[in-house]
Amino acid sequence: MSARAFAGLLLPALSIKADNLTLETETRGVLNDPFLLDIVGASLIEDLGESDKHVRLVE
């Protein structure tokens, strides 16, 4: 599977909404019911660059 196809599978997940969650960040202020894309954009998820160790493909 190519990287582009893999990213295409993950992209819809960024539209998942975190209902009943309020976050306060220095850069974006208060986020009420943020989407996963908002959380990533606020740098609240640390990318360790080792996603291959946490993702398993099942055929």
PDB file of C-alpha atoms in Angstrom:
ATOM      1  CA  MET A   1       0.000   0.000   0.000  1.00  0.00           C
ATOM      2  CA  SER A   2       1.404   3.357  -0.916  1.00  0.00           C
ATOM      3  CA  ALA A   3       1.825   6.215   1.541  1.00  0.00           C
ATOM      4  CA  ARG A   4      -0.781   8.258  -0.342  1.00  0.00           C
ATOM      5  CA  ALA A   5      -3.386   5.498  -0.004  1.00  0.00           C
ATOM      6  CA  PHE A   6      -2.585   5.121   3.689  1.00  0.00           C
ATOM      7  CA  ALA A   7      -2.957   8.864   4.255  1.00  0.00           C
ATOM      8  CA  GLY A   8      -6.256   8.748   2.360  1.00  0.00           C
ATOM      9  CA  LEU A   9      -7.532   6.232   4.879  1.00  0.00           C
ATOM     10  CA  LEU A  10      -6.497   8.367   7.841  1.00  0.00           C
ATOM     11  CA  LEU A  11      -7.737  11.719   6.534  1.00  0.00           C
ATOM     12  CA  PRO A  12     -11.438  11.105   7.356  1.00  0.00           C
ATOM     13  CA  ALA A  13     -10.457  10.412  10.970  1.00  0.00           C
ATOM     14  CA  LEU A  14      -9.448  14.055  11.349  1.00  0.00           C
ATOM     15  CA  SER A  15     -13.133  14.978  11.182  1.00  0.00           C
ATOM     16  CA  ILE A  16     -13.895  13.084  14.408  1.00  0.00           C
ATOM     17  CA  LYS A  17     -15.349  15.523  16.911  1.00  0.00           C
ATOM     18  CA  ALA A  18     -14.489  15.347  20.619  1.00  0.00           C
ATOM     19  CA  ASP A  19     -17.877  16.168  22.135  1.00  0.00           C
ATOM     20  CA  ASN A  20     -17.952  17.585  25.658  1.00  0.00           C
ATOM     21  CA  LEU A  21     -14.243  18.394  25.579  1.00  0.00           C
ATOM     22  CA  THR A  22     -12.852  21.845  26.279  1.00  0.00           C
ATOM     23  CA  LEU A  23      -9.166  22.565  25.767  1.00  0.00           C
ATOM     24  CA  GLU A  24      -7.256  25.732  26.484  1.00  0.00           C
ATOM     25  CA  THR A  25      -4.080  26.364  24.521  1.00  0.00           C
ATOM     26  CA  GLU A  26      -1.643  29.238  24.441  1.00  0.00           C
ATOM     27  CA  THR A  27      -1.787  29.561  20.669  1.00  0.00           C
ATOM     28  CA  ARG A  28      -5.471  28.935  19.923  1.00  0.00           C
ATOM     29  CA  GLY A  29      -7.200  29.907  23.150  1.00  0.00           C
ATOM     30  CA  VAL A  30     -10.206  27.860  24.242  1.00  0.00           C
ATOM     31  CA  LEU A  31     -11.382  25.029  21.997  1.00  0.00           C
ATOM     32  CA  ASN A  32     -14.889  23.713  22.707  1.00  0.00           C
ATOM     33  CA  ASP A  33     -15.848  20.373  21.147  1.00  0.00           C
ATOM     34  CA  PRO A  34     -12.780  20.367  18.880  1.00  0.00           C
ATOM     35  CA  PHE A  35     -12.277  18.134  15.864  1.00  0.00           C
ATOM     36  CA  LEU A  36      -9.212  15.891  15.865  1.00  0.00           C
ATOM     37  CA  LEU A  37      -7.764  18.200  13.220  1.00  0.00           C
ATOM     38  CA  ASP A  38      -8.036  21.113  15.715  1.00  0.00           C
ATOM     39  CA  ILE A  39      -6.239  19.083  18.379  1.00  0.00           C
ATOM     40  CA  VAL A  40      -3.435  18.179  15.975  1.00  0.00           C
ATOM     41  CA  GLY A  41      -3.209  21.800  14.778  1.00  0.00           C
ATOM     42  CA  ALA A  42      -2.850  23.004  18.355  1.00  0.00           C
ATOM     43  CA  SER A  43       0.168  20.667  18.763  1.00  0.00           C
ATOM     44  CA  LEU A  44      -1.518  18.750  21.569  1.00  0.00           C
ATOM     45  CA  ILE A  45      -0.574  15.411  20.028  1.00  0.00           C
ATOM     46  CA  GLU A  46       3.124  14.676  20.048  1.00  0.00           C
ATOM     47  CA  ASP A  47       4.386  13.000  16.889  1.00  0.00           C
ATOM     48  CA  LEU A  48       7.245  10.743  17.816  1.00  0.00           C
ATOM     49  CA  GLY A  49       7.889   9.838  14.191  1.00  0.00           C
ATOM     50  CA  GLU A  50       7.563   6.132  14.933  1.00  0.00           C
ATOM     51  CA  SER A  51       4.021   5.472  13.758  1.00  0.00           C
ATOM     52  CA  ASP A  52       5.168   2.278  12.054  1.00  0.00           C
ATOM     53  CA  LYS A  53       5.624   0.778  15.510  1.00  0.00           C
ATOM     54  CA  HIS A  54       1.990   1.497  16.415  1.00  0.00           C
ATOM     55  CA  VAL A  55       0.180   0.725  13.156  1.00  0.00           C
ATOM     56  CA  ARG A  56      -0.449  -2.811  12.040  1.00  0.00           C
ATOM     57  CA  LEU A  57      -1.816  -3.690   8.599  1.00  0.00           C
ATOM     58  CA  VAL A  58      -4.096  -6.708   8.472  1.00  0.00           C
ATOM     59  CA  GLU A  59      -4.771  -8.364   5.128  1.00  0.00           C
TER      60      GLU A  59
END
